[in-house]
mmCIF file of N, CA, C and O in Angstrom:
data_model
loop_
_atom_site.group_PDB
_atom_site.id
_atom_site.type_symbol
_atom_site.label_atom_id
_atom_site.label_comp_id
_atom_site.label_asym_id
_atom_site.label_seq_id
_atom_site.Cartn_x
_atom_site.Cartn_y
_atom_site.Cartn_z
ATOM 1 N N UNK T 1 90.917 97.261 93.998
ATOM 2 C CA UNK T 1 92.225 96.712 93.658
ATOM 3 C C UNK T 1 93.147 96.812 94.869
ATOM 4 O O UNK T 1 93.200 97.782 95.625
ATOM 5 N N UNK T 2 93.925 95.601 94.971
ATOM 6 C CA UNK T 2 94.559 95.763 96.136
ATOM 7 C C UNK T 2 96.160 96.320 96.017
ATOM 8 O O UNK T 2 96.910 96.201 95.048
ATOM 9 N N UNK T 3 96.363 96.799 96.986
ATOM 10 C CA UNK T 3 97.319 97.716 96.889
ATOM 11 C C UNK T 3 98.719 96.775 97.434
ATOM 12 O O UNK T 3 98.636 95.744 98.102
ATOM 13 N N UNK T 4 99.985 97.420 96.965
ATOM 14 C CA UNK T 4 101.232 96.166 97.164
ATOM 15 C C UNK T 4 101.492 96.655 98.490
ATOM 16 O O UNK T 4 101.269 97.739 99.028
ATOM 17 N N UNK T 5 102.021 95.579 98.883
ATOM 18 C CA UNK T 5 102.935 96.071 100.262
ATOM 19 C C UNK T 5 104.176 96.184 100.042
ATOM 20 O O UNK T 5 104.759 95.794 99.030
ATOM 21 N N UNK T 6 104.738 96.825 101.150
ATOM 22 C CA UNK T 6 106.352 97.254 100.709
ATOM 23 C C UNK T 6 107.246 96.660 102.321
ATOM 24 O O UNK T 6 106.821 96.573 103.473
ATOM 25 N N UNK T 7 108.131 96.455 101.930
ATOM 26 C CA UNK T 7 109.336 95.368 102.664
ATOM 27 C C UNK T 7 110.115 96.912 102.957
ATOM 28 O O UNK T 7 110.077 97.822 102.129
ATOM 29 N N UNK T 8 110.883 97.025 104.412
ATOM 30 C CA UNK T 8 111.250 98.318 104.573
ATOM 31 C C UNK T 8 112.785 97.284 105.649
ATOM 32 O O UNK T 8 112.762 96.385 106.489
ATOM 33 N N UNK T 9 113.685 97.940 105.099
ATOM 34 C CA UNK T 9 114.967 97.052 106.161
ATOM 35 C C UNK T 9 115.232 98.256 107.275
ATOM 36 O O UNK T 9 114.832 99.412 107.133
ATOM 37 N N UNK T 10 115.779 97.893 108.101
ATOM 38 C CA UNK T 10 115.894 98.610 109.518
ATOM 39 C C UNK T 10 116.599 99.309 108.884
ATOM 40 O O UNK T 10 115.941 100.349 108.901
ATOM 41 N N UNK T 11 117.530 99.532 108.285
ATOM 42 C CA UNK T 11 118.723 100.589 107.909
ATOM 43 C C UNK T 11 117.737 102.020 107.378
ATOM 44 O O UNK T 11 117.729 103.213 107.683
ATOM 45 N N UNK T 12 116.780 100.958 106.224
ATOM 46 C CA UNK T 12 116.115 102.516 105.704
ATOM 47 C C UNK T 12 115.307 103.279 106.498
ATOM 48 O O UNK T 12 115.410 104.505 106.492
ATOM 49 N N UNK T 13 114.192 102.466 107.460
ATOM 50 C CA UNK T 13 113.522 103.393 108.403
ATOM 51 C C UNK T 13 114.252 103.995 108.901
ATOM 52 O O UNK T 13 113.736 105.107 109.009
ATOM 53 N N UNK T 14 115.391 104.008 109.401
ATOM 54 C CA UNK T 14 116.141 104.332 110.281
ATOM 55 C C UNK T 14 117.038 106.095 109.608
ATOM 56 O O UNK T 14 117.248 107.132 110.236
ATOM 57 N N UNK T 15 117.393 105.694 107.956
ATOM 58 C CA UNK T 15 117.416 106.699 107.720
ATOM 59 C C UNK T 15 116.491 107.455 107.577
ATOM 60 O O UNK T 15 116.577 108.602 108.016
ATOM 61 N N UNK T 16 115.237 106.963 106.851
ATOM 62 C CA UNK T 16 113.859 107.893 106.521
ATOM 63 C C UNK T 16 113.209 108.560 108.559
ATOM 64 O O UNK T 16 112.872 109.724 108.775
ATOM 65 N N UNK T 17 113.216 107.851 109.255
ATOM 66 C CA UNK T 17 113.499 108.673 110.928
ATOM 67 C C UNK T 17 114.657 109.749 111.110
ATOM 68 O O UNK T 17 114.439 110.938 111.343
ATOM 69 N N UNK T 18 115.645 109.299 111.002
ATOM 70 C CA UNK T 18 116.714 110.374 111.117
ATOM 71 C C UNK T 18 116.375 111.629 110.214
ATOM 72 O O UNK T 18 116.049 112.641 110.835
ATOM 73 N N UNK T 19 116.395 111.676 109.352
ATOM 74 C CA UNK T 19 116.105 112.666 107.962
ATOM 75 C C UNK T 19 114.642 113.386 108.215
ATOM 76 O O UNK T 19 114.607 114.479 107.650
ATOM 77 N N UNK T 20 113.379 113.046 108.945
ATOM 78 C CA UNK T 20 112.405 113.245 109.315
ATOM 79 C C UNK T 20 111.368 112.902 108.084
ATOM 80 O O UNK T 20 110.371 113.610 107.939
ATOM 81 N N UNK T 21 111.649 111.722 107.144
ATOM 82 C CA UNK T 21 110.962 111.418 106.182
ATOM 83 C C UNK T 21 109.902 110.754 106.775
ATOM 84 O O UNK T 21 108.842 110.791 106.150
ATOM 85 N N UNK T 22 109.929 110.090 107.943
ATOM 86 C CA UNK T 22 108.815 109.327 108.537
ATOM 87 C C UNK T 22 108.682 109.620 110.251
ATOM 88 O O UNK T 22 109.437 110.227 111.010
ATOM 89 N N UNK T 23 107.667 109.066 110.442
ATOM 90 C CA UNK T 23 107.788 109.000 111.797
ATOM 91 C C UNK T 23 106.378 107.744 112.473
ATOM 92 O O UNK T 23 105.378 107.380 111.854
ATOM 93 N N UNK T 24 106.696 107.444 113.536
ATOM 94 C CA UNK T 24 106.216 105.808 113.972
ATOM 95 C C UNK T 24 105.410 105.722 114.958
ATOM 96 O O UNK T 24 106.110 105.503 115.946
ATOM 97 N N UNK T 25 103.947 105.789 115.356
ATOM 98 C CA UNK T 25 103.160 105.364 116.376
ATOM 99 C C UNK T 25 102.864 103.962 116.444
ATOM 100 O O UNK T 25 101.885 103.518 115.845
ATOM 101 N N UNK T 26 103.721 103.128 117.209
ATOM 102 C CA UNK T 26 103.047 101.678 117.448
ATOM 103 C C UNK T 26 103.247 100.965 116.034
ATOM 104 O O UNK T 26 104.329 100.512 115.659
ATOM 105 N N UNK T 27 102.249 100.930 115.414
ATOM 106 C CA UNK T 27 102.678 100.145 114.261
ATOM 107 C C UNK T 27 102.516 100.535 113.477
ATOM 108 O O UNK T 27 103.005 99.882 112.555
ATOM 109 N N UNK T 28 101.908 101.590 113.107
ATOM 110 C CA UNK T 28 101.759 102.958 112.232
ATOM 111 C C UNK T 28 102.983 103.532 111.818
ATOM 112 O O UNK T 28 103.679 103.992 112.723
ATOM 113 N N UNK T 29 103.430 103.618 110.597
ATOM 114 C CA UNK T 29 104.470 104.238 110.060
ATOM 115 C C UNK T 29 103.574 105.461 108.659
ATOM 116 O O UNK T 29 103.206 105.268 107.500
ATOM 117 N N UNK T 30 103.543 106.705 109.622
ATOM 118 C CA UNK T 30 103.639 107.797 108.640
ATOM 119 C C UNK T 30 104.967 108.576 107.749
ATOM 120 O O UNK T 30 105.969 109.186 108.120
ATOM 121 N N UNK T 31 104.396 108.204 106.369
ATOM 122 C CA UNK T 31 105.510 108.821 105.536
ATOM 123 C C UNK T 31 105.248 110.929 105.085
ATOM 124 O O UNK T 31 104.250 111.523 104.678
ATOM 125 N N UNK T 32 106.522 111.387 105.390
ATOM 126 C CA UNK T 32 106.005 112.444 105.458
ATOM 127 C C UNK T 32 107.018 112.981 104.189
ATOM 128 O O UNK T 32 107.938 112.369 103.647
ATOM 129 N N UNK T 33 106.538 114.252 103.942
ATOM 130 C CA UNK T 33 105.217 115.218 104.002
ATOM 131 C C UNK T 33 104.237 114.461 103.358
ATOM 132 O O UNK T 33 103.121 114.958 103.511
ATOM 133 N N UNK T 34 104.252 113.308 102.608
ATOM 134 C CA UNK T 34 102.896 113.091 101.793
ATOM 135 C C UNK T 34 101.804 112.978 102.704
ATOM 136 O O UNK T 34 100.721 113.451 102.357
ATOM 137 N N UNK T 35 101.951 112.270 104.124
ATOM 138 C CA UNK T 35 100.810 111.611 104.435
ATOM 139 C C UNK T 35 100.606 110.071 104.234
ATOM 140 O O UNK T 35 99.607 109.525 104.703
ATOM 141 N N UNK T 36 101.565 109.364 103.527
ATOM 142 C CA UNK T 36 100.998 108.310 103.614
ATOM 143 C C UNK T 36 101.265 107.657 104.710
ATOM 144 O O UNK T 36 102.096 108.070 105.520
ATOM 145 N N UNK T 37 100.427 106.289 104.903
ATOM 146 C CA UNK T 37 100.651 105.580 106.071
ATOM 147 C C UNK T 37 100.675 104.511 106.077
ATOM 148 O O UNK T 37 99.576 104.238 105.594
ATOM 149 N N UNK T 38 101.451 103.046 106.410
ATOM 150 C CA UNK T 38 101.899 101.933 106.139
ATOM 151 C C UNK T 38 100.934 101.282 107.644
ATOM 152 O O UNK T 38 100.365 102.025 108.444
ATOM 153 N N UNK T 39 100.951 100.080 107.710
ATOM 154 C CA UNK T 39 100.587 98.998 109.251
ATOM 155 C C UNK T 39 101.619 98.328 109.053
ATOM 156 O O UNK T 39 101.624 97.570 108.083
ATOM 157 N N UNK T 40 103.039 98.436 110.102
ATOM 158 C CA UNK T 40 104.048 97.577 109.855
ATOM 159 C C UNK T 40 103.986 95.973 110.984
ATOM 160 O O UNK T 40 103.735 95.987 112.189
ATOM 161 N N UNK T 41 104.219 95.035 110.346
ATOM 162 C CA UNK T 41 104.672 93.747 110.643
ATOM 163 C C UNK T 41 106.322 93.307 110.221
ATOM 164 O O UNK T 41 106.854 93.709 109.186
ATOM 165 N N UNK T 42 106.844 92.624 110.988
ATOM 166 C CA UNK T 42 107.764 91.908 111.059
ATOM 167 C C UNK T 42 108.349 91.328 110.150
ATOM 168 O O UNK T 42 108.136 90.195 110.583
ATOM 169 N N UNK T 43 109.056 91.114 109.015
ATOM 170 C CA UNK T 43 108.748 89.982 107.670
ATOM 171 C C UNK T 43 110.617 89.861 107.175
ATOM 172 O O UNK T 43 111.663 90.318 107.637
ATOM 173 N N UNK T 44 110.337 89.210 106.309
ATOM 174 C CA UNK T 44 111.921 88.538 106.221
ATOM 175 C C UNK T 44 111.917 88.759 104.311
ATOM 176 O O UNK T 44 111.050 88.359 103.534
ATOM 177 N N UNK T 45 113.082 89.454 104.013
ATOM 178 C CA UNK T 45 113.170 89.568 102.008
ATOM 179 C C UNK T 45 113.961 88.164 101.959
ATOM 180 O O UNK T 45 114.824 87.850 102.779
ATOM 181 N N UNK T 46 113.495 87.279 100.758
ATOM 182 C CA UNK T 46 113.955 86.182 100.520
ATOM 183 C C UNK T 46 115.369 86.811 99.450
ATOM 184 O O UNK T 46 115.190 87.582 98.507
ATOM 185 N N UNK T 47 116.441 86.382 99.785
ATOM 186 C CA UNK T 47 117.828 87.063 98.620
ATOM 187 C C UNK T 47 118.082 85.811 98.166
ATOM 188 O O UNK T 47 118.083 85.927 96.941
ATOM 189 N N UNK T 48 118.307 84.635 98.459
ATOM 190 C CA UNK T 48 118.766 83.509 97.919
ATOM 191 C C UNK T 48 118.887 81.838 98.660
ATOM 192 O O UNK T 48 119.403 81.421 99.696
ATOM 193 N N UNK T 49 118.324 81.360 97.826
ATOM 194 C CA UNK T 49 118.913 79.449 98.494
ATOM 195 C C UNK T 49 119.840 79.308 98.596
ATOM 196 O O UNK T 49 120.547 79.621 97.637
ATOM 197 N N UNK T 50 120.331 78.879 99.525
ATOM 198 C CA UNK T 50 122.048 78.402 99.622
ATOM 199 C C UNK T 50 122.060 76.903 99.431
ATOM 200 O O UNK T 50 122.842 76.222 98.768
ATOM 201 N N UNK T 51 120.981 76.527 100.187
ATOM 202 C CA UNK T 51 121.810 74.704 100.210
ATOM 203 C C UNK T 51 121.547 74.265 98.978
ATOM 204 O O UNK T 51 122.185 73.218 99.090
ATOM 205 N N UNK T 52 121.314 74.239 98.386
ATOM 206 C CA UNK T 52 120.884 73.570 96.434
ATOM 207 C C UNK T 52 121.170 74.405 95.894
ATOM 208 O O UNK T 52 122.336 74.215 95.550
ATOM 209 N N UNK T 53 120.830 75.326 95.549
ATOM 210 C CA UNK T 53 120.798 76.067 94.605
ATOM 211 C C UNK T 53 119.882 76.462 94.019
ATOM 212 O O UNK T 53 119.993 77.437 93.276
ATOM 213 N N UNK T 54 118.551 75.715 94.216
ATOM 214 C CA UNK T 54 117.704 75.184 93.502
ATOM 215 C C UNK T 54 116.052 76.197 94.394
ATOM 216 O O UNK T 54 115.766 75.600 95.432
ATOM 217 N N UNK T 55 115.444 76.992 94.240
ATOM 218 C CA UNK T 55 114.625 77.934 94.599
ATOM 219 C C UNK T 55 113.602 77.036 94.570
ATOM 220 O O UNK T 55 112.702 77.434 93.832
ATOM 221 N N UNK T 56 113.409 76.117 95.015
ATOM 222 C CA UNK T 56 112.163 74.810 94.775
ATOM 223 C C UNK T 56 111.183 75.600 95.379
ATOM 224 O O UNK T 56 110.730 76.086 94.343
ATOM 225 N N UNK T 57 110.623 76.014 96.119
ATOM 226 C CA UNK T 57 109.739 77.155 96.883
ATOM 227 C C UNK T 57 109.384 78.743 96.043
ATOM 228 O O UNK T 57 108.536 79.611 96.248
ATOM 229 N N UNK T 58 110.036 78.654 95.447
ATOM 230 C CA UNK T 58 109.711 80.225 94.656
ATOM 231 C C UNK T 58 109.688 80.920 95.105
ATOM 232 O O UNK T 58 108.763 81.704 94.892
ATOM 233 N N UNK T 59 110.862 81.284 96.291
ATOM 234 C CA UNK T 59 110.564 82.332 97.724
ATOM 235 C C UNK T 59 111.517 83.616 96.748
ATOM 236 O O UNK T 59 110.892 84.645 96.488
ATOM 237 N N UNK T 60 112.571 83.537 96.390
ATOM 238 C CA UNK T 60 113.692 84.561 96.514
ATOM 239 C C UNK T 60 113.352 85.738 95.801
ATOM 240 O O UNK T 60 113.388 85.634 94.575
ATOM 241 N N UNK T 61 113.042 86.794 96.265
ATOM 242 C CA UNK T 61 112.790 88.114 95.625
ATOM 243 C C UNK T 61 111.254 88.497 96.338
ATOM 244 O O UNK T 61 110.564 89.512 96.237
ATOM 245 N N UNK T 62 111.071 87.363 97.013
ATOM 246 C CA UNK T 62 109.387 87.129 97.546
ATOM 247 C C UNK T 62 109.881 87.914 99.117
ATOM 248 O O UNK T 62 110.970 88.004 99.682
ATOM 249 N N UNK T 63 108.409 88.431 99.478
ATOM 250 C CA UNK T 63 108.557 89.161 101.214
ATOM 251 C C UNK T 63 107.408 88.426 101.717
ATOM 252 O O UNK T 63 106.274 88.374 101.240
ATOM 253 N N UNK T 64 108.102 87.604 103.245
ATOM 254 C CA UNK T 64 106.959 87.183 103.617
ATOM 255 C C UNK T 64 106.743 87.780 105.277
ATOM 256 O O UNK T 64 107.776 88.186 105.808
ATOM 257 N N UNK T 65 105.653 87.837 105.976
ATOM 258 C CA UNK T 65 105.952 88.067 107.587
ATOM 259 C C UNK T 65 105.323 86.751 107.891
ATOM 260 O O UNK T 65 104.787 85.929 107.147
ATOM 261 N N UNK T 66 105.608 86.771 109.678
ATOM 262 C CA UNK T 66 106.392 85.559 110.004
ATOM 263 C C UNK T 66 104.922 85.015 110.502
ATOM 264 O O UNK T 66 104.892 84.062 111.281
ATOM 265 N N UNK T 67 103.622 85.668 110.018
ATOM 266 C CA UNK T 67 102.820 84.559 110.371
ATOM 267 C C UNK T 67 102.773 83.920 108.719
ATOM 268 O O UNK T 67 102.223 82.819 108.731
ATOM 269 N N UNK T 68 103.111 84.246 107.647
ATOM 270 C CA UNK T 68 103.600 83.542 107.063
ATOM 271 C C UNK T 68 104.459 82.304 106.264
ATOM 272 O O UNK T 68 104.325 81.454 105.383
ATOM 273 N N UNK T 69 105.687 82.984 107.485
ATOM 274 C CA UNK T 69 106.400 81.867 107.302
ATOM 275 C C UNK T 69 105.897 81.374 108.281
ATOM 276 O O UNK T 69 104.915 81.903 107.760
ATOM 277 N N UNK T 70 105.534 80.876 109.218
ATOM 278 C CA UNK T 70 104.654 79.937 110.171
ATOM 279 C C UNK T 70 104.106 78.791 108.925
ATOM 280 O O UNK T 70 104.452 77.655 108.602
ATOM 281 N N UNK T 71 102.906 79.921 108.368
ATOM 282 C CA UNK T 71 102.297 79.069 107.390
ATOM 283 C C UNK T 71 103.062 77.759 106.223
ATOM 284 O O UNK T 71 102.647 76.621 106.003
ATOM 285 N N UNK T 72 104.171 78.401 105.702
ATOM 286 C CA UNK T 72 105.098 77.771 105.285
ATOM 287 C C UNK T 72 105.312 76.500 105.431
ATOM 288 O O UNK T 72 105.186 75.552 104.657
ATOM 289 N N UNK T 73 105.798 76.624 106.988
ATOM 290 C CA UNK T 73 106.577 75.559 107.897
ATOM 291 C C UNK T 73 108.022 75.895 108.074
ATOM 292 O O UNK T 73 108.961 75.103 108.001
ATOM 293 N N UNK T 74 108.095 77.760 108.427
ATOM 294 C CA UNK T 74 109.293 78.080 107.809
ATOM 295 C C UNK T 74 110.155 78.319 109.090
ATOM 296 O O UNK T 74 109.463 78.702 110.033
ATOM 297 N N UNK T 75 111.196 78.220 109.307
ATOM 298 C CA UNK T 75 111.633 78.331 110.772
ATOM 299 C C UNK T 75 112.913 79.557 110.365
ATOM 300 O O UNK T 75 113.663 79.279 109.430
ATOM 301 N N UNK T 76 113.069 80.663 110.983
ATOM 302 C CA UNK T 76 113.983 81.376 110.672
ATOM 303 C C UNK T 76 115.402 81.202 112.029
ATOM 304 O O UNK T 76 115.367 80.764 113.179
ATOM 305 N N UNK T 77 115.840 81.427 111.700
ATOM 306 C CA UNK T 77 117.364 81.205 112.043
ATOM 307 C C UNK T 77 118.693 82.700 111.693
ATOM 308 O O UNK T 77 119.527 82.762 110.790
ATOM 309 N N UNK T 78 118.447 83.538 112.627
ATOM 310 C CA UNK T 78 119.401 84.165 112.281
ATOM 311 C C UNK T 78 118.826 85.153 111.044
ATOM 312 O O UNK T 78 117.725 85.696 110.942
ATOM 313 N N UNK T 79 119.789 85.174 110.300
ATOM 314 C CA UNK T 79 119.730 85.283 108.738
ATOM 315 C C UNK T 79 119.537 84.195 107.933
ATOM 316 O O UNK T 79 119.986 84.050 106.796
ATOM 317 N N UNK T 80 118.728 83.289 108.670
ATOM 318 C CA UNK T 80 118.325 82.497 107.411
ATOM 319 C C UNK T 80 116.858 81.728 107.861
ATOM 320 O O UNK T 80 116.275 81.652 108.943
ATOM 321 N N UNK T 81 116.625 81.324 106.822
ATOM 322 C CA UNK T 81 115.151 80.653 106.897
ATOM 323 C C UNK T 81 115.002 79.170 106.577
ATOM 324 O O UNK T 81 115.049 79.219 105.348
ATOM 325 N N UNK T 82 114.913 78.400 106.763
ATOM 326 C CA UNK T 82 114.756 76.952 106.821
ATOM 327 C C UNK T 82 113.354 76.566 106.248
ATOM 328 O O UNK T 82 112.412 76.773 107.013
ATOM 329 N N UNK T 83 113.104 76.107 105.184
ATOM 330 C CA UNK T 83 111.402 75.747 104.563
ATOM 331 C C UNK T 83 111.751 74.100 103.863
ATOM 332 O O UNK T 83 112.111 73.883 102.706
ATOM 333 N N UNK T 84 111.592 73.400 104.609
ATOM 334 C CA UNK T 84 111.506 71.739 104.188
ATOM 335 C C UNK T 84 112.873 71.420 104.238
ATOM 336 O O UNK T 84 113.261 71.247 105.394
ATOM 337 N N UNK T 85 113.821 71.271 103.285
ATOM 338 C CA UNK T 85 115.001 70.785 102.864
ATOM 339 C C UNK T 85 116.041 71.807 102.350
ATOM 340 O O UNK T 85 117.195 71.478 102.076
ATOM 341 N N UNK T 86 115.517 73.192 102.225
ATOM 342 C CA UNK T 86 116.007 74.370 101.254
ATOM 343 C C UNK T 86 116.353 75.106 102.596
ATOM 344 O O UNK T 86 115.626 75.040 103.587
ATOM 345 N N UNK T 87 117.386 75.727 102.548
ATOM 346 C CA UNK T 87 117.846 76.788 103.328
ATOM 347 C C UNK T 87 118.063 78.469 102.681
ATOM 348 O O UNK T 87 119.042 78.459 101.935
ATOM 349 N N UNK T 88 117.517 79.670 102.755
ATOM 350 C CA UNK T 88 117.325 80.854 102.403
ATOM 351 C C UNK T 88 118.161 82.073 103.024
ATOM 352 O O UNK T 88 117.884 82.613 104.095
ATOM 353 N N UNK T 89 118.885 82.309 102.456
ATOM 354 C CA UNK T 89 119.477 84.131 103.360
ATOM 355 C C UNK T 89 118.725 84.769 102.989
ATOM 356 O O UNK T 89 118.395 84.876 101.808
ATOM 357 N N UNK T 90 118.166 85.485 104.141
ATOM 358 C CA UNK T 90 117.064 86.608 104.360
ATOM 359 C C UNK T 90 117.605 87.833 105.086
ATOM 360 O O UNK T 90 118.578 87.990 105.823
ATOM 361 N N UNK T 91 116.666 88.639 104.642
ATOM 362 C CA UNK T 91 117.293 90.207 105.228
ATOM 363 C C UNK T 91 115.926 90.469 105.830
ATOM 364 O O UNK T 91 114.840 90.615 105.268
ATOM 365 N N UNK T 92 116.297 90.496 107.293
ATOM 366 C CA UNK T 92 115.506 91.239 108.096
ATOM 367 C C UNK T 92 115.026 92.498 108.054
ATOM 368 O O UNK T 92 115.722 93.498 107.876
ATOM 369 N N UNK T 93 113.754 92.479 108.225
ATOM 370 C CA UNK T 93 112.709 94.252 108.198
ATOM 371 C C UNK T 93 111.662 94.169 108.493
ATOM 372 O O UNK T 93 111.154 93.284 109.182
ATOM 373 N N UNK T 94 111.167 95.081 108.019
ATOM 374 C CA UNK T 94 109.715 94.981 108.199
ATOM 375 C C UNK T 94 108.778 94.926 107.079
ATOM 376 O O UNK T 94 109.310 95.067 105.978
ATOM 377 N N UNK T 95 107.118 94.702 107.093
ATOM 378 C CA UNK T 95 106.221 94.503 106.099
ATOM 379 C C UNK T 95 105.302 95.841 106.168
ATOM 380 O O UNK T 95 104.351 95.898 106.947
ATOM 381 N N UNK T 96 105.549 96.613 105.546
ATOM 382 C CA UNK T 96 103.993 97.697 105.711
ATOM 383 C C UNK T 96 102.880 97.629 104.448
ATOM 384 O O UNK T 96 102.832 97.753 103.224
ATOM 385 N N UNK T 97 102.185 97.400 105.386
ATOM 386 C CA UNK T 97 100.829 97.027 104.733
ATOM 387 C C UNK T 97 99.669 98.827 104.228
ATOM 388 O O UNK T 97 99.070 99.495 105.070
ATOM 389 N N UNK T 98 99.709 99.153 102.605
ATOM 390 C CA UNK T 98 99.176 100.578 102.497
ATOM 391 C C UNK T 98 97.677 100.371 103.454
ATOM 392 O O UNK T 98 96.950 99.385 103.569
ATOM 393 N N UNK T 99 97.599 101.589 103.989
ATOM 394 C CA UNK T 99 96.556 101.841 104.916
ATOM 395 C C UNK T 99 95.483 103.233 103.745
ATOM 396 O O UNK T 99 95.898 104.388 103.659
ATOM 397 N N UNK T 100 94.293 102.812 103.070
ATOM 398 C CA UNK T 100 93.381 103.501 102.707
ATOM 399 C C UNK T 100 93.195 104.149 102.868
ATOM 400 O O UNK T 100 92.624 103.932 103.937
ATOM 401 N N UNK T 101 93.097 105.734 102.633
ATOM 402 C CA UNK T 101 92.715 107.295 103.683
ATOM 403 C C UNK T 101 91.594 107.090 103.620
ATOM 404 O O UNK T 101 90.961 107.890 104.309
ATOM 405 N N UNK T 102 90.754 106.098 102.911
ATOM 406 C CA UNK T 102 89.470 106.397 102.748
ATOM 407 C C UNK T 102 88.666 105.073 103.534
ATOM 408 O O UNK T 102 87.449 104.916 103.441
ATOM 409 N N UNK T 103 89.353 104.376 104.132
ATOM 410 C CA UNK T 103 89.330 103.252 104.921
ATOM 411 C C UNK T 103 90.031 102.784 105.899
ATOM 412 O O UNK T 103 90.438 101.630 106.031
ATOM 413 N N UNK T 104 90.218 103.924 106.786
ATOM 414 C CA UNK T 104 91.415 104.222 107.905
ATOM 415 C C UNK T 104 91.564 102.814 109.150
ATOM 416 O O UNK T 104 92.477 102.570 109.939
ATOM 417 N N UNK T 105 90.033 101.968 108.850
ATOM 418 C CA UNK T 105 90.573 100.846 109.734
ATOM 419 C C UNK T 105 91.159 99.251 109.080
ATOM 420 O O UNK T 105 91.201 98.109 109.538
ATOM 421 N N UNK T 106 91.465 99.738 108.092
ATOM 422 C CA UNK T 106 92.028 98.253 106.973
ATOM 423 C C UNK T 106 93.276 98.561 105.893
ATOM 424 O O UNK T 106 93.922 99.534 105.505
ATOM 425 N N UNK T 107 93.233 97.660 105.742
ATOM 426 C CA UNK T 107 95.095 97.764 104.878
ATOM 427 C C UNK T 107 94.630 97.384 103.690
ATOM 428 O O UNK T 107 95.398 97.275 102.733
#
């Protein structure tokens, strides 16, 4: 069964670093004391369509990273994301992908 990934915004790593809840090799984000360990990528939280209104994409509440939105056809901008005709405010962060203890080279 595959395991969820979790969307992390710069503010929170930033507190979970300060506080010593985590700490970061490369792209490795260990959560401490548990031990767990994330593979972080780049990715954008969908909060809302602006130009319609209209969520024609089914993005908002959705986390994607940006070889994703590639896939899309999604062009980001700032705080926002551009996908066909629909325009999106997005909150920048990151994607960590759970890393297996029992399968230390895959997510």
């Amino acid at each position: 069964m595959a395991q969820n990934r979790l969307f992390i915004s710069q503010e929170l790593l930033d507190h979970w670093m300060e506080s010593g809840r985590a700490t970061i090799e490369g792209d490795l984000l260990t959560l401490t004391p548990s031990g767990h360990r994330l593979r972080l990528r780049t990715g954008v939280l969908f909060v809302q369509e602006v130009a319609s209104g209209n969520d024609g994409y089914e993005l908002v509440g959705k986390v994607k990273d940006l070889e994703q939105l590639a896939e899309l056809g999604g062009e980001q901008v700032a705080e926002s994301v551009l996908v066909g005709n629909l325009a999106y405010d997005v909150r920048e962060g990151l994607v960590g992908d759970p890393i297996d203890p029992d399968n230390e080279g895959s997510p």
